[in-house]
Short mmCIF file of C-alpha atoms in Angstrom, two decimals:
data_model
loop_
_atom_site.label_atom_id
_atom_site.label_comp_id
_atom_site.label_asym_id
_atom_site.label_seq_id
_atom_site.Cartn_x
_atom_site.Cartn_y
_atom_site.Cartn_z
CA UNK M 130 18.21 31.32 -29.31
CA UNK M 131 16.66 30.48 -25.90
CA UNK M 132 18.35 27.84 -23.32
CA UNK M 133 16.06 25.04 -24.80
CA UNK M 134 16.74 25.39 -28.30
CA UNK M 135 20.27 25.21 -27.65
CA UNK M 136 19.72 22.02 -25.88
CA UNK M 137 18.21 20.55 -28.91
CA UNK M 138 20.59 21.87 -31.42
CA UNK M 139 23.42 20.55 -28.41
CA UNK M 140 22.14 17.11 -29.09
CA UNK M 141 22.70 16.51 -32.61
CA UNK M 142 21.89 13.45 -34.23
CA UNK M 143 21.16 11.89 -30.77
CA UNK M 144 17.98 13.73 -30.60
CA UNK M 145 16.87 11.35 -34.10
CA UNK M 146 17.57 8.53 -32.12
CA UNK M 147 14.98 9.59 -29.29
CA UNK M 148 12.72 10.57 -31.86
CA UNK M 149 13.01 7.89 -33.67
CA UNK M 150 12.44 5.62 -30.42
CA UNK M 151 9.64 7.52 -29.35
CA UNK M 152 7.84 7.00 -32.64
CA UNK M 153 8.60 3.11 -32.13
CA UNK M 154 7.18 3.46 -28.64
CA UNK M 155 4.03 5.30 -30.13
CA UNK M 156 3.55 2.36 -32.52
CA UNK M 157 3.53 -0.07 -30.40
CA UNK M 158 1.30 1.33 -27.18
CA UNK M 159 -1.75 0.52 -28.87
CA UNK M 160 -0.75 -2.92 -29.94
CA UNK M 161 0.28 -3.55 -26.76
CA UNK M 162 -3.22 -2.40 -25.62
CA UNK M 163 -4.88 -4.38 -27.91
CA UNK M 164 -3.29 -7.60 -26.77
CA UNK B 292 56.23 23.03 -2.57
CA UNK B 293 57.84 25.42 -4.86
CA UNK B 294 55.40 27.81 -6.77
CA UNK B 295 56.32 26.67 -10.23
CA UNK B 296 55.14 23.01 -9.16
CA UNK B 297 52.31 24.34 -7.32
CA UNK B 298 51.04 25.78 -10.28
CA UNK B 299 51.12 23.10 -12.19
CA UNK B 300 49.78 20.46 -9.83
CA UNK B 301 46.37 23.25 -9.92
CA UNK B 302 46.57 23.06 -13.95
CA UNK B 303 46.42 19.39 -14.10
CA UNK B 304 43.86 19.05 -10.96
CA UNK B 305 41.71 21.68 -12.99
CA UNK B 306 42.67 19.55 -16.11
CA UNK B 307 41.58 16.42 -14.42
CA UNK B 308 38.62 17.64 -13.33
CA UNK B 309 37.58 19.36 -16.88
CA UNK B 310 37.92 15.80 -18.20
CA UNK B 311 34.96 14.80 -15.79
CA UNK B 312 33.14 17.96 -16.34
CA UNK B 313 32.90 17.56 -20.50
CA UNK B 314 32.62 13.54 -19.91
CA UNK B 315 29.03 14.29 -17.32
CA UNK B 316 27.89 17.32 -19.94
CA UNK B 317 28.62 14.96 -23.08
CA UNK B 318 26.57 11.92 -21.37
CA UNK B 319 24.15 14.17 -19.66
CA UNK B 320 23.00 15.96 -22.94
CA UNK B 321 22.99 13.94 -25.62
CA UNK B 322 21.04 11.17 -23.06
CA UNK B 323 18.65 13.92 -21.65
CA UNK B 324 15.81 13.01 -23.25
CA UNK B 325 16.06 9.39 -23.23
CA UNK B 326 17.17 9.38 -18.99
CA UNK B 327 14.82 12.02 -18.74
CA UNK B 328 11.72 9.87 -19.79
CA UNK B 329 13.03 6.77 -18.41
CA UNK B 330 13.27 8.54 -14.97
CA UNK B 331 9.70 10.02 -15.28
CA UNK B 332 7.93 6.87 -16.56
CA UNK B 333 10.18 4.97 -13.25
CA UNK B 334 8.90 7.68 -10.99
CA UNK B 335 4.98 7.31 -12.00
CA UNK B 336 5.47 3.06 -12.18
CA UNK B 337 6.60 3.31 -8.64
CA UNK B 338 2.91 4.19 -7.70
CA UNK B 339 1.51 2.85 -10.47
CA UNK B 340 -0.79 0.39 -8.30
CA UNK B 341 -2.02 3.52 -6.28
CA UNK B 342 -2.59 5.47 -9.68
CA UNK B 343 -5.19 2.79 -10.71
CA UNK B 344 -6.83 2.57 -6.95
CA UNK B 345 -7.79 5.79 -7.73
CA UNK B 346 -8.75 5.16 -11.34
CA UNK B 347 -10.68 1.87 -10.92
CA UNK B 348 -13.80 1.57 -8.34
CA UNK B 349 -13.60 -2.36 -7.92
CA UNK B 350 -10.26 -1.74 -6.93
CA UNK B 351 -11.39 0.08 -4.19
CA UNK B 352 -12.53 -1.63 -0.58
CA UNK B 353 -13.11 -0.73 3.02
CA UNK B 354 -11.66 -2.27 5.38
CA UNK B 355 -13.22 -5.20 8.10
CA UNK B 356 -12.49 -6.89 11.07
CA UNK B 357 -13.28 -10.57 9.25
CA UNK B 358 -10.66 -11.44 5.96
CA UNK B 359 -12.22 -13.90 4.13
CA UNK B 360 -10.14 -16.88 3.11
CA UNK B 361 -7.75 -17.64 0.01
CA UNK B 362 -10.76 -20.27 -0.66
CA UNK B 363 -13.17 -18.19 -0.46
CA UNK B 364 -11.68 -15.64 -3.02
CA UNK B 365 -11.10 -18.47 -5.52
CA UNK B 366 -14.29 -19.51 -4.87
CA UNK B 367 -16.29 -16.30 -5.36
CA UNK B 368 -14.12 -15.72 -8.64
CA UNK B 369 -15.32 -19.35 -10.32
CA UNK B 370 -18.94 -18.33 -8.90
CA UNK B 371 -19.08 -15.03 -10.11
CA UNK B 372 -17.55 -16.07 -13.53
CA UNK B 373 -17.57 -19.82 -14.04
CA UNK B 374 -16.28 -19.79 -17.87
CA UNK B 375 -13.04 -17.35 -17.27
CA UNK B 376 -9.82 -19.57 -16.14
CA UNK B 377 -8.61 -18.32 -13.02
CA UNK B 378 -5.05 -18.44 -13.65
CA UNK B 379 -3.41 -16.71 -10.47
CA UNK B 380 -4.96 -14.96 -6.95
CA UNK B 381 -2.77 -12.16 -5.11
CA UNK B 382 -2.68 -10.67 -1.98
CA UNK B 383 -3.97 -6.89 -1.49
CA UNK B 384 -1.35 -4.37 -2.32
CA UNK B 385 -2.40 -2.40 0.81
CA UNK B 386 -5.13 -2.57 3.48
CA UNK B 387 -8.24 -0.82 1.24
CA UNK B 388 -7.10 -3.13 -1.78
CA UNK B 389 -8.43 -5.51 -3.32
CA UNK B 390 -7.66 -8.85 -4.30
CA UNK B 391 -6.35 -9.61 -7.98
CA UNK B 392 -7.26 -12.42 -9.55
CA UNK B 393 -5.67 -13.20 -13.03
CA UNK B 394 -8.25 -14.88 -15.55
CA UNK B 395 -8.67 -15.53 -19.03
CA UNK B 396 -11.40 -15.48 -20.86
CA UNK B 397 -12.67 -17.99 -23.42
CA UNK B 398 -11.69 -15.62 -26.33
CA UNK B 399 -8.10 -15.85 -24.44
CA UNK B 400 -8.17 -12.61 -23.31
CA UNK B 401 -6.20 -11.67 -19.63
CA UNK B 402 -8.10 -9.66 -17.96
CA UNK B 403 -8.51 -9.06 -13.63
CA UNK B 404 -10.90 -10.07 -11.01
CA UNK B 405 -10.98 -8.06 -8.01
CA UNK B 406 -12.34 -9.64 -4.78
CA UNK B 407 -13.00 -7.99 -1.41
CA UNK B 408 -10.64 -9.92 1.06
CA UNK B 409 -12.52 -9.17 4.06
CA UNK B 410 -15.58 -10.19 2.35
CA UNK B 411 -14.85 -12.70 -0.33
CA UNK B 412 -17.05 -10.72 -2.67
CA UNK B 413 -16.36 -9.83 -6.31
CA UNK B 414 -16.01 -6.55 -6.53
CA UNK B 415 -15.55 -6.20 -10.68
CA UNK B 416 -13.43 -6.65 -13.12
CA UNK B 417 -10.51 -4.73 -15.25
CA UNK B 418 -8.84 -4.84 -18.27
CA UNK B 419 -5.19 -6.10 -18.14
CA UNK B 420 -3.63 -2.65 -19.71
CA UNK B 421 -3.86 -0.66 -16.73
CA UNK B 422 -1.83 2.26 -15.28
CA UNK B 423 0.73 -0.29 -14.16
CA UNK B 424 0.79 -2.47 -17.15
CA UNK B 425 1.47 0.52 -19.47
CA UNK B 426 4.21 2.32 -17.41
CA UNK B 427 6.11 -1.12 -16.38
CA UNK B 428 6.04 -1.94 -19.90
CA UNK B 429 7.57 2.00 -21.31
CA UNK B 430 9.71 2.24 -18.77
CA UNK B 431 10.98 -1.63 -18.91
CA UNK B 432 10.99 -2.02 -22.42
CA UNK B 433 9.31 1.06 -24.43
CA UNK B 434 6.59 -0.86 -25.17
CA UNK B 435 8.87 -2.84 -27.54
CA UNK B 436 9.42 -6.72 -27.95
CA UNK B 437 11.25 -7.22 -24.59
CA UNK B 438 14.21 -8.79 -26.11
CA UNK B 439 14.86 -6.17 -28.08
CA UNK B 440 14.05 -2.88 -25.80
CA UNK B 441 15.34 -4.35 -21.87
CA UNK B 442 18.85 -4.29 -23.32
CA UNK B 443 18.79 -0.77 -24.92
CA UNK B 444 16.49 0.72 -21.40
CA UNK B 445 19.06 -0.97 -19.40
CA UNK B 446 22.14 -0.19 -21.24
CA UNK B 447 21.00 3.46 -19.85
CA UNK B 448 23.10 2.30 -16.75
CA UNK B 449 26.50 2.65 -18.16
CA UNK B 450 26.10 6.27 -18.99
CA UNK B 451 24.29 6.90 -15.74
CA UNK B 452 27.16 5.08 -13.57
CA UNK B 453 29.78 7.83 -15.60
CA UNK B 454 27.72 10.88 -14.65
CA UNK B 455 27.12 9.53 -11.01
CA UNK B 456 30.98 9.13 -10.92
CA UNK B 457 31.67 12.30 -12.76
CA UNK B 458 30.21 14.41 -10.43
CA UNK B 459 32.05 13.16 -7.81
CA UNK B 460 35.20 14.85 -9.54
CA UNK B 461 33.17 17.91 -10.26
CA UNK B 462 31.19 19.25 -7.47
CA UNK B 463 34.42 19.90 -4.51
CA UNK B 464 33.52 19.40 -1.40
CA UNK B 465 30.07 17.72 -2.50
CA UNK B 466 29.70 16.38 0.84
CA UNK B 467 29.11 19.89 2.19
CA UNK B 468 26.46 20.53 -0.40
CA UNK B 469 23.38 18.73 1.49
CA UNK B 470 22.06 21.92 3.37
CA UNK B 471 23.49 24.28 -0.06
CA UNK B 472 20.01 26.43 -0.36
CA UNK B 473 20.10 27.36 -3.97
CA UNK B 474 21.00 31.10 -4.90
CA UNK B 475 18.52 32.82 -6.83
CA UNK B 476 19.96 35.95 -8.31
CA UNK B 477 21.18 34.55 -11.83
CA UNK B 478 19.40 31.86 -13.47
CA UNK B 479 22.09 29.70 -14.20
CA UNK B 480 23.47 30.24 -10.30
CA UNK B 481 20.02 29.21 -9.30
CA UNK B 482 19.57 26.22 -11.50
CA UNK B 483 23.74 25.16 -11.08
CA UNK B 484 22.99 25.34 -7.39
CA UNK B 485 19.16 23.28 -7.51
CA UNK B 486 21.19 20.95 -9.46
CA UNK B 487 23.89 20.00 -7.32
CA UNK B 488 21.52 20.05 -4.40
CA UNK B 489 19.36 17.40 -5.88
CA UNK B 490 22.62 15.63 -7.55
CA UNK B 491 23.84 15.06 -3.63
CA UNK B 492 20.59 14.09 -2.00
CA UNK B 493 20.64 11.64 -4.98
CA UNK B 494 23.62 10.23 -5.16
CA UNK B 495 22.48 6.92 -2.57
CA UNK B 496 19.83 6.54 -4.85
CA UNK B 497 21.49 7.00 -8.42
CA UNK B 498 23.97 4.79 -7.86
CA UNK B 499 21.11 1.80 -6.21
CA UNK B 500 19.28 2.57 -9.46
CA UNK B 501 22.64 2.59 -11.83
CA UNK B 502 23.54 -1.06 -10.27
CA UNK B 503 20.29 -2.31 -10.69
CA UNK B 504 20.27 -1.55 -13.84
CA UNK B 505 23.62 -2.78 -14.70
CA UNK B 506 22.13 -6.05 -13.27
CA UNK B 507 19.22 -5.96 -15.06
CA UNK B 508 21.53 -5.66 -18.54
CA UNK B 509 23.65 -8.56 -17.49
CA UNK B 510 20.58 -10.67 -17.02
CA UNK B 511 19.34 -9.84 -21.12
CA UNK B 512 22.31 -10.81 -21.82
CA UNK B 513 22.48 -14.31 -20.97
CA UNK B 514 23.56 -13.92 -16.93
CA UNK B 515 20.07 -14.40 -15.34
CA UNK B 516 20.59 -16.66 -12.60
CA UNK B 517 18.60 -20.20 -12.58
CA UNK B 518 14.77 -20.23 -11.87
CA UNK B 519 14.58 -22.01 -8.22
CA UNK B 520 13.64 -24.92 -8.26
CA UNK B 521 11.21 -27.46 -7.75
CA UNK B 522 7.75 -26.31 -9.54
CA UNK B 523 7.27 -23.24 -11.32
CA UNK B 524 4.14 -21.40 -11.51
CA UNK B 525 2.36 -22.19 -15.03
CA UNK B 526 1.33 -19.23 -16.81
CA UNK B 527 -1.35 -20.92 -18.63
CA UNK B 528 -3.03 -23.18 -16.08
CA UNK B 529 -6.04 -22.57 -14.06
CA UNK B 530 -6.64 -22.93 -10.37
CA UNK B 531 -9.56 -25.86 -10.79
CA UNK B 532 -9.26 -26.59 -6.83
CA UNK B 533 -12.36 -26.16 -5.13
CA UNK B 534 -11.98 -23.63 -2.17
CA UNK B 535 -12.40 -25.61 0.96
CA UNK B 536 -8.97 -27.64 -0.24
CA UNK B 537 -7.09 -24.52 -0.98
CA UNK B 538 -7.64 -23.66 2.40
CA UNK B 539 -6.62 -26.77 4.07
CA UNK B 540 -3.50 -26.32 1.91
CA UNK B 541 -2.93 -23.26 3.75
CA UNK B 542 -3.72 -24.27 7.14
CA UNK B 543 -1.54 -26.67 6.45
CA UNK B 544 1.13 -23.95 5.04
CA UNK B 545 0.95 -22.20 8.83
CA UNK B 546 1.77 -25.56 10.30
CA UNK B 547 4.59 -27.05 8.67
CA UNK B 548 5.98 -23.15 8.04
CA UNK B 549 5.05 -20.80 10.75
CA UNK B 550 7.39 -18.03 9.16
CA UNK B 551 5.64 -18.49 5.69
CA UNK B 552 3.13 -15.65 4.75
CA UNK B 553 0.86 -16.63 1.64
CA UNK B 554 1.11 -13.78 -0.44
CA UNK B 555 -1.02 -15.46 -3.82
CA UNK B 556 -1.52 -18.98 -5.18
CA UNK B 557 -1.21 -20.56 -8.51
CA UNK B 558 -1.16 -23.58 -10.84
CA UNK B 559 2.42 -25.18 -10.99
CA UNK B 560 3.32 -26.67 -14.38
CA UNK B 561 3.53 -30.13 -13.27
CA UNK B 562 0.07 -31.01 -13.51
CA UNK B 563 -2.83 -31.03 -10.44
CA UNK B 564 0.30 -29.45 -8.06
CA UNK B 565 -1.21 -26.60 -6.82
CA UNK B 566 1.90 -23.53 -5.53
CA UNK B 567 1.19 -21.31 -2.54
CA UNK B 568 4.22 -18.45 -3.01
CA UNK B 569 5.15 -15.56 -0.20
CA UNK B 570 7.19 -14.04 2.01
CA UNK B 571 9.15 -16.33 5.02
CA UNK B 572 12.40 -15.40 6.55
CA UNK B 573 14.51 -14.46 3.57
CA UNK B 574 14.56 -10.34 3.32
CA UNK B 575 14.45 -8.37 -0.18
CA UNK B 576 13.12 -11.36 -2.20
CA UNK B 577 10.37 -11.89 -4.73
CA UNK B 578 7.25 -13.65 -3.45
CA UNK B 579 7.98 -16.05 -5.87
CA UNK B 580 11.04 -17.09 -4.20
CA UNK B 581 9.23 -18.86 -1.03
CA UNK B 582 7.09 -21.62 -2.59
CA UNK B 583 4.92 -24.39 -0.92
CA UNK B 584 3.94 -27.16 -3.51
CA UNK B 585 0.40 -29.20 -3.19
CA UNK B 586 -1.05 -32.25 -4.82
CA UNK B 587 -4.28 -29.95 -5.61
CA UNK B 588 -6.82 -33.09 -5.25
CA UNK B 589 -5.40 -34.48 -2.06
CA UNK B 590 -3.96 -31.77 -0.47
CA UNK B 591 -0.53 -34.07 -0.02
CA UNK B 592 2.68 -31.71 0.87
CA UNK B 593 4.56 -31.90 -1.60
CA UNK B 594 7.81 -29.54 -1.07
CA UNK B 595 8.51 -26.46 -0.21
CA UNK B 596 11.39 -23.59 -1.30
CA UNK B 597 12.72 -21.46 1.29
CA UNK B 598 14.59 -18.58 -0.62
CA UNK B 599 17.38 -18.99 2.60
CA UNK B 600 18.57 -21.96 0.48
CA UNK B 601 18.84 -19.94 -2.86
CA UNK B 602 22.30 -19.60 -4.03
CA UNK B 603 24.21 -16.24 -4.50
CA UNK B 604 23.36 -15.58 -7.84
CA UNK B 605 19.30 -16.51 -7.01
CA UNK B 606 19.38 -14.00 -4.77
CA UNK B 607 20.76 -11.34 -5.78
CA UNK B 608 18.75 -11.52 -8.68
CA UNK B 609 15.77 -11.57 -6.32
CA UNK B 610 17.38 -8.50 -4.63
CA UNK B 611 17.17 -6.61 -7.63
CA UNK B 612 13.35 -6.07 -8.22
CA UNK B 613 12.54 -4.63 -4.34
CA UNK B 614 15.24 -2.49 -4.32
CA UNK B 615 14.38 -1.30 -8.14
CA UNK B 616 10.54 -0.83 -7.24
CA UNK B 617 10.72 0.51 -3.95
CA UNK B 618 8.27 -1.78 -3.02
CA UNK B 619 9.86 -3.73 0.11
CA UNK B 620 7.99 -2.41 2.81
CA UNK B 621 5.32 -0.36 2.07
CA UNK B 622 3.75 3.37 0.96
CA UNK B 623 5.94 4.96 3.19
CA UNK B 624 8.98 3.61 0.98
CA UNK B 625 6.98 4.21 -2.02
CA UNK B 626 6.66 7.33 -0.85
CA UNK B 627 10.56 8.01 -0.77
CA UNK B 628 11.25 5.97 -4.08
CA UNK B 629 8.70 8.08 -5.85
CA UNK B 630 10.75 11.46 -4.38
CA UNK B 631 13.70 10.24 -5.58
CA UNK B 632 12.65 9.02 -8.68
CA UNK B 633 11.36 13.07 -9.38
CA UNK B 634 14.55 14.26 -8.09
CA UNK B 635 16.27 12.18 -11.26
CA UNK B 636 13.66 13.00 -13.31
CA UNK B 637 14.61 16.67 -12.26
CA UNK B 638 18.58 16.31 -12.63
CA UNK B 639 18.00 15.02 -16.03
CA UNK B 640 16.04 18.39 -16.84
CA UNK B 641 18.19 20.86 -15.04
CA UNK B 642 21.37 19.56 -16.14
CA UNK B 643 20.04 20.07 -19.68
CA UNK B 644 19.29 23.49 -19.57
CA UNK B 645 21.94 24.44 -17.43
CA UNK B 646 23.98 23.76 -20.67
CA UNK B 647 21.31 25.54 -22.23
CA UNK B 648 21.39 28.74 -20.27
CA UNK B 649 25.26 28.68 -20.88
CA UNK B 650 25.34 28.46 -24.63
CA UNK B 651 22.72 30.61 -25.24
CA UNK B 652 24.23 33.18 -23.38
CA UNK B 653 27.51 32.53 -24.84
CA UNK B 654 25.43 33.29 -28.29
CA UNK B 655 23.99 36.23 -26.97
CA UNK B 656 27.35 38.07 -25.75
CA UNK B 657 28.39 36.66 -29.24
CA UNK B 658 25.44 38.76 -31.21
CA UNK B 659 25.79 42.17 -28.80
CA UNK B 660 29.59 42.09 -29.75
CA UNK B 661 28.37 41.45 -33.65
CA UNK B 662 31.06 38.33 -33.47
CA UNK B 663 30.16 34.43 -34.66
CA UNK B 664 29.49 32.70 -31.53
#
């Protein structure tokens, strides 16, 4: 296991919340765009 | 002091500050990521403008001896484009800048007008999702209905006011840390010492960013302090004034208010009041905050706000944004900002895998010894 993966296995469920707002972010740069 | 009581004053100190040590690890990794790209979009917003200088041509001017006139500019804008509402005109953003006019078109679309201020000339015109547009909005509010994503960015400021405080506890003697060259015989020496270094040259700035921050989440939640008063600019509106009477509003500006530097006109929401906003005497305010109010047709005075009168509360809500942005007095405190703002963006990343290096070694002395780590 290298330094990085053991950050991400570190975070938990955290990292699903980043994810999770990322993926809301990634939505809504285009709309956002588009406006 | 007796040995037995020596030794346990050292147990709780080291106690006390393993309590600060687990409380900036906890915070620091499981907000990594999030701090981390918060940080980096901050960083890039902070030169943002410059990022789309170099992006978009009719951005770009040279500079002249003559500067045309805040008539002019409107005036060239209507000329060039006589069906798009010209809703707002601001100063340069530095010396081979130009102009921005904000306009909408007849399909209500915002886009920007760019005009040469030395030589009232259109230069062209952009969309309104630019460089700037795009990071301000991730980093202010992840793109995300503003109501709903200021309060979870800023919120960010609680857990960055603990580690800022935390490593206060943790690093002894951080005060002798500035000139600490980093060690580079083990990784996680070299990346423990590169973060510390960075964490001390940062601290200043962590904690102006934390409190702004904090301020920022006090006003989404209800505690933004009152819009000064009178007139307020009118989002919607259009400048209909003909040039010439712009400019005797201005001339007029310089004579009534020598201190007061125009820094972009717009409609007011009162109708045919035409604003004049800048900078006058107050320091670390919004240009917004210094207002000059015109009867557009007649040119009458009408009032004026001096942000010297603004209460407490006005300003230091007006405090917040220059000190945020870096943007106060000019590239060379862009400059700095923008260091500092990588030097976050850094500490967010090295702290990470400094906790990285650790448990992964920890596994690896775990697997050589054939024992679960």
């Amino acid at each position: 296991m290298n330094a990085w993966q053991a950050v991400w296995r570190g975070m938990g469920r955290w990292r699903w919340l980043w994810l999770a707002l990322l993926l809301v972010w990634l939505v809504y740069v285009p709309l956002e765009a588009m406006r | 002091m007796p040995a037995t009581t020596a030794a346990i004053a050292a147990t709780q100190a080291r106690g006390g500050r393993r309590f600060w040590f687990d409380l900036h690890s906890w915070v620091g990794l499981k907000l990594c990521l999030m701090l981390g790209f918060v940080f980096l979009t901050g960083t890039l917003a902070v030169l943002a403008h410059e990022i789309d200088w170099l992006l978009h041509e009719p951005m770009r001017v040279a500079p002249d001896d003559r500067r045309a006139s805040w008539g002019e500019m409107a005036d060239a804008v209507r000329r060039v484009h006589p069906h798009w509402a010209l809703e707002s005109l601001e100063k340069p953003e530095g010396s081979r800048f130009a102009a921005r006019a904000t306009v909408r078109t007849p399909e209500g679309r915002t886009r920007y007008v760019w005009v040469d201020p030395y030589r009232g000339r259109v230069t062209g015109d952009t969309g309104w999702f630019n460089v700037h547009r795009f990071l301000r909005n991730t980093h202010r509010h992840l793109m995300m209905p503003a109501k709903i994503g200021i309060p979870i960015v800023t919120a960010l400021s609680i857990p960055l006011l603990l580690t800022w405080i935390s490593s206060l506890f943790i690093y002894k003697r951080w005060w002798r840390g500035f000139f600490a060259w980093p060690r580079a015989d083990r990784p996680r020496r070299l990346w423990g010492d590169v973060h510390r270094l960075l964490g001390v040259w940062s601290l200043a700035f962590l904690a102006l960013m934390a409190s702004t921050g904090v301020w920022y989440l006090v006003e989404s939640l209800g505690g933004e302090a009152p819009v000064p008063k009178p007139y307020r600019p009118d989002g919607n509106g259009a400048i209909a004034v003909p040039g010439r009477k712009i400019d005797v509003a201005v001339a007029q500006a310089h004579r009534r208010w020598p201190a007061f530097d125009v820094q972009g006109l717009a409609p007011a929401r009162e109708a045919g009041v035409l604003l004049l906003f800048g900078q006058a005497d107050a320091v670390l305010v919004r240009p917004r905050a210094n207002a000059v109010a015109f009867e557009a047709d007649s040119g009458r005075w009408l009032d004026r706000r001096d942000a010297l009168d603004l209460s407490v509360h006005q300003r230091i809500s007006e405090m917040a944004d220059p000190l945020h942005f870096g943007n106060f007095a000019g590239l060379a405190i862009k400059l700095l900002w923008f260091a500092f703002g990588a030097a976050l963006t850094a500490l967010s990343l090295t702290g990470a895998y400094l906790y990285g290096l650790r448990i992964s070694e920890a596994w690896r002395s775990a697997q050589r010894r054939g024992t679960p780590a």
